Amino acid sequence: MATVALTESGCPSGLAPAADAETRRADPSAFVRRDAHGAETLELLIQGAKCAGCIRKIESGLLALPGITDARLNLSTGRLRVSWSPGAVAPSLITESLARMGYGAAAFDPATAARQVDEEGRKLLRYLAVAGFAAMNIMMFSVPVWSGDGEMGEGTRTLLHWISALIAIPAALYAAQPFFRSAWTALRARRANMDVPISLAVFLTLGISIAETLQQGEHAYFDGITMLLFFLLIGRYLDHKLREQARTAARDLLALQSVTASRIGADGRVVAIGAAEIGVGDTLLLACGDRAPVDGIILEGVSDLDRSMLTGETLPQAVRPGDQIHAGVINLSQRLVIRASARAQDSSVAELARLIEAGEQGRARFVRLAEKAAALYVPVVHSLALATFLGWLLAPALLRFVGFEAADVGFRVALMNAVAVLIITCPCALGLAVPAVQVVATGRLFKRGVLVKSGDALERLAEVDVAVFDKTGTLTLGILRAAASLARISRHPLSRALVEAAGPGLAADSAREIPGEGIAAGDARLGRRTFAAPACLDAEDGAAELWFAQGDAPPVRFAFVDALRIDAAQTVSALQQRGIKVELISGDRPVAVAAAAREAGIDTWVGGASPADKTARLAHLLAQGFKPLMIGDGLNDAAALAAAHASASPGTALEASQAASDLVIQGAALMPLIEAIDVAKMARARALENLRFSALYNVIAAPLAAAGFLTPLIAALAMSGSSLVVTLNALRLQLSWRRA
Amino acid sequence: MNVMIFLIPVALFMAVVGLCAFFWSLRSGQYEDLDGAAHRVLIPDDEDAPN
């Protein structure tokens, strides 16, 4: 093996921080698959791999393990594929050695990993290649025709046209398939989309150019039609790439919190399984810091549960054998044995799923910018083409009727000019205008850790005027959840928080922990109020607390506050500066909500809100004509996220909430949300500029075409010129970022 | 102008070769990891790096 520096942890170039060795130690055995050659393979998502040094370190580090036959890291997607001969390696050894190297690794669900090849994208690339090939080669014949004007013999010109036709006809019919399919679907549903005029233009142009060539005419548009398809396919490919990137990234985020469970078999052995494999009646082991994968009943163990994902409540709930446990709660202090009472997909979220669906139906009514443009564009262009045709056909007769001299121009010229209108107005620039901007904008946000799930999400985000925050886990970090990662090493999260605050010191030797109550050592007691200081039963203020009492000294109370994220107040004031009203709505106790609202600088707040209350508040805002942005992370927010005009969730949010939101913000900071709003507004401005430019272009070009001044040369120049302008304008978004 | 009879097929043939080469690269997965390909160039292969 080569000399690989395994001593330094994480990325050797220092581009990414090393992963905490304690995180993500789930057993990946459940995700091992057999490949076609009989070898066992595992797909892992690697965090923190950024450079060539990482590739080398990870690949050679793993190949150095005995038994590993192949290790290949895909740096673009962050996926690592490891193979070994059956039984040669324990899968947990792979994740362990990756953790030692300083990289976080999470196993993939085989079902999601299986469809990693982007079939649709490849198909579009093939269409794009064919259209580009045809456009360039036909141009090779068109340029001599244009430049040899007058000198070239009619025979040579027709020969060149015929060769162009031989390339253009099959290429156009092949490469235009995505447009034909989409247009056909739209027509069958008695609607018209942008692809209808495109398909019509393809057929008409091919037809008229063939007719022109047959009659040895001068104007054939074979170059124009293939170039048109080439530009349109670029727009289509960018649009697809954008959605695919967001989809993959969202799936990867979820894979990182992929739920595995530890099932206790009849023989008492613990096996790691995927959450989807849990059956009703299975006995599961729930270690400290684990999230319950399914609903269940507690069989053994006394512990505290963090229910904030479900209810927004920050205080832990004490549970004992016989109590119900819901999917999504986090076990905090002691390990529990539970019996599954439902499968993962049926667990407590069914009702929420229904609410989410109802919310998303509302959002489907949103009309994208490009669709609005198409709705205007399609009828205008079609009637203009029809008017051109009828005008050229009937105008001479009309002129004669009023006494002028005019000769008939004939059916052919009329049709030729009508087709010229269709070609010149074909929405190259229009098709590129919006996707080009959105690709640049989402790419920029992606680098800042903000995942944009779709193009229209950006458009909706640009319009928001009210921001509704959830408290626990969104505006705050959620003390219990932060402490839950510490609880993996056992101990109650509150006592861990206390240790954190006190700094290093000695541990009491004789201390013993009484689960659910507290810790006792000699005459000193630390724990619940009822345990350590039963005499102090004065009014509760609702904060999470610990009491300490020693001998006869008055008991000391430690109150724990759910701390705001560091930039929460900054984010709120940045939103307010942008004219966006900020509200706080939480399921937590009103006292805690009021305190958080005061600290963050939010005037309007609601506490003790149920998921239905949250949705109702958003529906109320929507009904008043506001465009609310919901920011939340828990299951109790999922329905509200789906109902809002736009929505965002932190990367720590539950699967259902991430699925329901438009943006996912990774990392502990909230400020990327402000950048996302700014970029969305800029993107909207760029997209509108592009649409206005396309409109202006059509206003100038269409009358020229209708008047019969259009030649294939002008059409080619106009189309490529306008597409370039639109793309360059989109790239300005990137420029303004570099300068900032 | 008779030279066109040769030049046109030659030009088209070369273009078709280019198109086929692109399809081959697409099928062999060369567009799956563009970032990785850019970085792998930097890994020296005189040491027994994985291939």
XYZ file of C-alpha atoms in Angstrom, chain A residues 251-618:
368
model
C -32.589 11.760 -0.970
C -29.006 11.780 0.281
C -29.919 13.993 3.211
C -32.600 11.529 4.203
C -30.218 8.614 3.746
C -27.924 10.287 6.250
C -30.592 10.020 8.902
C -31.575 6.651 7.491
C -33.420 4.731 10.108
C -32.072 1.401 11.072
C -33.379 -0.581 13.965
C -31.923 -3.213 16.235
C -34.199 -6.227 16.381
C -33.840 -8.730 19.203
C -34.301 -12.209 17.770
C -35.858 -15.194 19.536
C -32.340 -16.375 20.438
C -31.605 -13.034 22.117
C -29.225 -11.875 19.407
C -29.447 -8.290 18.177
C -29.575 -7.817 14.388
C -29.468 -4.514 12.507
C -32.362 -4.198 10.056
C -33.818 -1.442 7.879
C -36.852 0.359 9.285
C -39.011 -0.929 6.439
C -38.374 -4.530 7.517
C -39.856 -4.129 10.988
C -42.961 -6.256 11.431
C -45.749 -5.845 13.968
C -44.802 -7.671 17.175
C -41.023 -7.430 16.652
C -38.960 -6.730 19.743
C -36.645 -3.797 19.214
C -33.781 -2.349 21.171
C -33.744 1.444 21.460
C -30.387 2.781 22.674
C -29.874 6.259 24.118
C -30.072 8.928 21.443
C -31.939 6.639 19.016
C -35.098 7.736 17.300
C -38.016 5.316 17.517
C -38.594 3.953 14.007
C -42.159 2.743 14.634
C -44.988 3.041 17.134
C -44.692 0.596 19.983
C -45.190 -0.386 23.611
C -42.346 -0.256 26.117
C -41.479 -3.697 27.475
C -38.414 -2.928 29.566
C -36.625 0.160 30.802
C -37.426 3.505 32.368
C -36.376 6.520 30.385
C -37.219 10.019 29.178
C -38.407 10.758 25.690
C -37.819 13.867 23.583
C -41.175 14.393 21.882
C -40.303 17.787 20.403
C -40.363 16.465 16.832
C -43.972 15.440 17.343
C -45.313 18.216 19.524
C -42.727 21.009 19.815
C -42.634 20.322 23.566
C -39.128 20.846 25.010
C -39.619 19.066 28.343
C -38.778 15.377 28.294
C -41.550 12.930 29.040
C -40.813 10.179 31.561
C -41.898 6.709 30.463
C -41.963 3.262 32.020
C -42.879 -0.281 30.876
C -46.377 -0.450 29.432
C -46.302 3.128 28.083
C -46.927 3.949 24.434
C -44.038 5.190 22.314
C -44.559 6.970 19.000
C -42.425 6.873 15.890
C -40.139 9.911 15.695
C -39.507 10.434 19.421
C -35.921 10.240 20.672
C -34.962 8.057 23.599
C -32.889 10.148 25.974
C -31.604 8.533 29.124
C -31.804 4.732 29.365
C -31.992 1.977 26.817
C -35.461 0.664 26.153
C -36.855 -2.558 24.783
C -40.067 -2.003 22.855
C -42.556 -4.145 20.966
C -43.506 -2.717 17.561
C -47.259 -2.154 17.286
C -47.275 -0.872 13.703
C -45.040 -1.003 10.666
C -42.896 2.005 9.784
C -45.147 3.247 6.988
C -48.302 2.960 9.137
C -46.873 4.612 12.224
C -48.595 7.635 13.790
C -47.918 9.772 10.729
C -50.882 8.571 8.693
C -53.073 11.444 9.857
C -50.285 13.948 9.170
C -49.722 12.502 5.717
C -53.362 13.255 4.934
C -52.931 16.874 6.088
C -49.768 17.232 3.986
C -51.555 15.966 0.914
C -54.348 18.477 1.406
C -51.778 21.281 1.696
C -49.905 20.267 -1.413
C -53.045 20.309 -3.513
C -53.283 24.005 -2.760
C -49.742 24.576 -3.873
C -50.268 22.740 -7.158
C -52.449 25.689 -8.181
C -49.315 27.857 -8.393
C -48.598 28.822 -11.994
C -44.949 28.965 -12.930
C -43.553 32.023 -14.660
C -42.734 30.067 -17.815
C -46.267 28.659 -17.922
C -47.736 32.138 -17.622
C -45.531 33.246 -20.516
C -46.578 30.206 -22.555
C -50.259 30.859 -21.906
C -49.848 34.328 -23.403
C -47.502 33.255 -26.127
C -49.221 30.286 -27.728
C -52.465 31.975 -28.901
C -50.683 35.162 -30.012
C -48.162 33.332 -32.162
C -50.704 30.989 -33.698
C -53.063 33.760 -34.653
C -50.183 35.825 -36.029
C -49.081 32.926 -38.251
C -52.645 32.373 -39.402
C -53.088 36.108 -40.103
C -49.868 36.109 -42.142
C -51.052 33.188 -44.221
C -54.505 34.647 -44.893
C -53.076 38.111 -45.440
C -50.674 37.049 -48.172
C -53.349 34.884 -49.786
C -56.175 37.415 -49.741
C -54.442 40.808 -49.778
C -53.888 40.966 -53.577
C -57.564 40.257 -54.269
C -58.584 42.910 -51.755
C -56.193 45.450 -53.289
C -57.614 44.748 -56.739
C -61.087 45.123 -55.302
C -60.341 48.678 -54.178
C -58.804 49.491 -57.532
C -55.043 48.918 -57.168
C -52.884 46.786 -59.442
C -51.788 43.637 -57.652
C -50.770 40.181 -58.796
C -51.564 37.051 -56.778
C -48.534 35.847 -54.790
C -49.849 32.334 -54.568
C -50.385 29.700 -51.930
C -46.705 28.821 -51.650
C -45.457 32.289 -50.706
C -48.298 32.703 -48.199
C -47.474 29.411 -46.497
C -43.736 30.152 -46.583
C -44.214 33.454 -44.748
C -46.587 31.919 -42.198
C -43.997 29.236 -41.430
C -41.317 31.940 -41.204
C -43.392 33.554 -38.432
C -43.643 30.236 -36.599
C -39.887 29.632 -36.858
C -38.716 33.077 -35.863
C -41.066 33.262 -32.897
C -40.199 29.759 -31.777
C -39.494 30.015 -28.095
C -35.746 29.315 -27.997
C -35.045 32.246 -25.771
C -38.338 31.731 -23.970
C -37.477 28.080 -23.305
C -34.053 28.998 -21.970
C -35.080 32.175 -20.169
C -36.317 30.627 -16.940
C -34.364 27.324 -16.608
C -30.989 28.978 -17.239
C -31.613 31.444 -14.423
C -32.881 28.773 -12.051
C -29.938 26.482 -12.686
C -27.477 29.246 -11.854
C -29.454 30.313 -8.774
C -29.874 26.835 -7.291
C -26.241 25.994 -8.047
C -25.196 29.060 -6.117
C -27.438 28.219 -3.151
C -26.364 24.577 -3.226
C -22.773 25.643 -2.587
C -23.992 27.546 0.480
C -25.736 24.482 1.860
C -29.265 25.356 0.763
C -31.077 22.697 -1.203
C -33.781 23.995 -3.499
C -36.178 21.195 -4.326
C -37.680 22.666 -7.515
C -37.543 25.637 -9.839
C -40.956 26.949 -8.894
C -39.881 26.865 -5.232
C -37.541 29.751 -6.039
C -40.327 31.646 -7.752
C -42.602 31.194 -4.743
C -39.839 32.103 -2.291
C -39.294 35.399 -4.103
C -42.913 36.358 -3.361
C -43.121 35.690 0.390
C -44.167 38.525 2.710
C -44.734 36.719 6.022
C -42.323 34.276 7.661
C -43.803 31.849 10.191
C -41.222 30.106 12.369
C -41.602 26.992 14.440
C -39.673 27.260 17.697
C -38.150 24.023 18.886
C -35.434 22.752 16.568
C -35.956 25.552 14.054
C -35.482 28.901 15.756
C -33.784 27.132 18.656
C -31.396 24.233 18.546
C -33.560 22.141 20.853
C -31.502 21.463 23.990
C -32.737 17.971 24.347
C -31.951 17.082 20.791
C -28.502 18.626 21.055
C -27.973 16.719 24.249
C -29.326 13.532 22.706
C -26.140 13.080 20.729
C -24.309 13.151 24.039
C -26.842 10.774 25.493
C -25.523 8.159 23.085
C -22.832 7.657 25.696
C -25.718 7.300 28.170
C -26.499 9.733 31.047
C -29.491 11.998 31.230
C -29.273 14.907 28.787
C -29.866 17.506 31.481
C -27.005 16.220 33.576
C -24.834 16.134 30.490
C -25.710 19.753 29.821
C -24.731 20.503 33.401
C -21.375 18.768 32.942
C -20.822 20.744 29.757
C -21.448 23.998 31.590
C -19.262 23.121 34.579
C -16.233 22.105 32.571
C -13.798 19.341 33.529
C -13.824 17.980 37.087
C -13.850 14.814 39.156
C -16.664 12.296 39.094
C -18.246 11.209 42.375
C -17.256 7.613 43.069
C -20.208 6.360 45.042
C -22.882 7.957 42.832
C -25.689 5.727 41.661
C -28.321 6.633 39.137
C -31.979 5.992 39.834
C -33.596 5.900 36.401
C -36.283 8.507 35.942
C -35.479 10.169 39.272
C -31.907 11.344 39.629
C -28.472 10.638 41.032
C -27.644 10.077 44.699
C -24.202 10.069 46.354
C -24.082 10.062 50.148
C -26.419 12.826 51.316
C -26.176 14.683 48.001
C -29.028 14.355 45.533
C -29.315 15.668 41.993
C -32.439 15.176 39.899
C -36.140 15.824 39.701
C -37.712 18.337 42.063
C -39.704 15.542 43.740
C -36.504 13.541 44.185
C -33.920 16.101 45.302
C -36.018 18.878 46.833
C -39.512 17.619 47.684
C -39.985 20.564 50.080
C -39.684 23.173 47.339
C -43.000 22.646 45.602
C -43.594 26.294 44.700
C -45.100 27.367 41.373
C -43.455 25.934 38.262
C -42.413 28.244 35.465
C -42.300 25.433 32.980
C -38.583 25.437 32.249
C -36.611 22.217 32.097
C -34.908 21.978 35.478
C -32.656 19.979 37.787
C -32.459 20.297 41.561
C -29.438 19.722 43.703
C -29.577 19.246 47.445
C -26.875 18.341 49.949
C -27.540 17.793 53.622
C -29.491 20.666 55.175
C -28.329 23.391 52.758
C -31.146 25.000 50.743
C -31.646 23.158 47.432
C -30.207 24.735 44.288
C -32.209 24.891 41.100
C -30.658 24.626 37.634
C -32.985 25.913 34.906
C -32.304 24.965 31.301
C -33.304 27.227 28.490
C -33.746 26.052 24.942
C -31.073 28.285 23.378
C -31.790 30.149 20.152
C -29.634 29.394 17.172
C -26.710 31.812 17.178
C -27.994 33.861 14.259
C -31.728 33.562 15.015
C -32.180 37.198 16.087
C -30.022 38.368 13.184
C -32.114 36.341 10.752
C -35.356 37.725 12.160
C -34.175 41.322 11.859
C -32.830 40.666 8.335
C -36.266 39.373 7.385
C -37.950 42.406 8.915
C -35.560 44.713 7.031
C -36.751 43.081 3.827
C -40.328 43.961 4.710
C -41.239 40.425 5.701
C -43.357 40.116 8.850
C -42.161 37.438 11.265
C -44.357 35.224 13.431
C -43.589 32.408 15.843
C -45.958 29.501 16.249
C -45.075 26.555 18.421
C -46.532 23.552 20.143
C -44.394 24.256 23.205
C -45.693 25.843 26.433
C -46.603 29.545 26.033
C -43.992 30.617 28.656
C -41.172 29.083 26.676
C -42.534 30.426 23.376
C -42.855 33.949 24.779
C -39.272 33.890 26.016
C -37.939 32.723 22.659
C -40.031 35.314 20.810
C -38.749 38.110 23.048
C -35.145 37.042 22.563
C -35.452 36.693 18.806
C -37.279 39.997 18.457
C -40.573 38.555 17.263
C -43.779 40.395 18.306
C -46.418 37.983 17.087
C -46.327 34.568 18.674
C -48.640 31.663 19.489
C -47.842 28.890 21.962
C -49.408 25.510 22.584
C -50.444 25.184 18.942
C -51.461 21.781 17.604
C -50.517 20.780 14.038
C -54.066 21.678 12.984
C -53.717 25.126 14.635
C -50.561 25.740 12.621
C -52.246 24.800 9.353
C -55.238 26.929 10.286
C -52.990 29.943 10.929
C -51.382 29.506 7.503
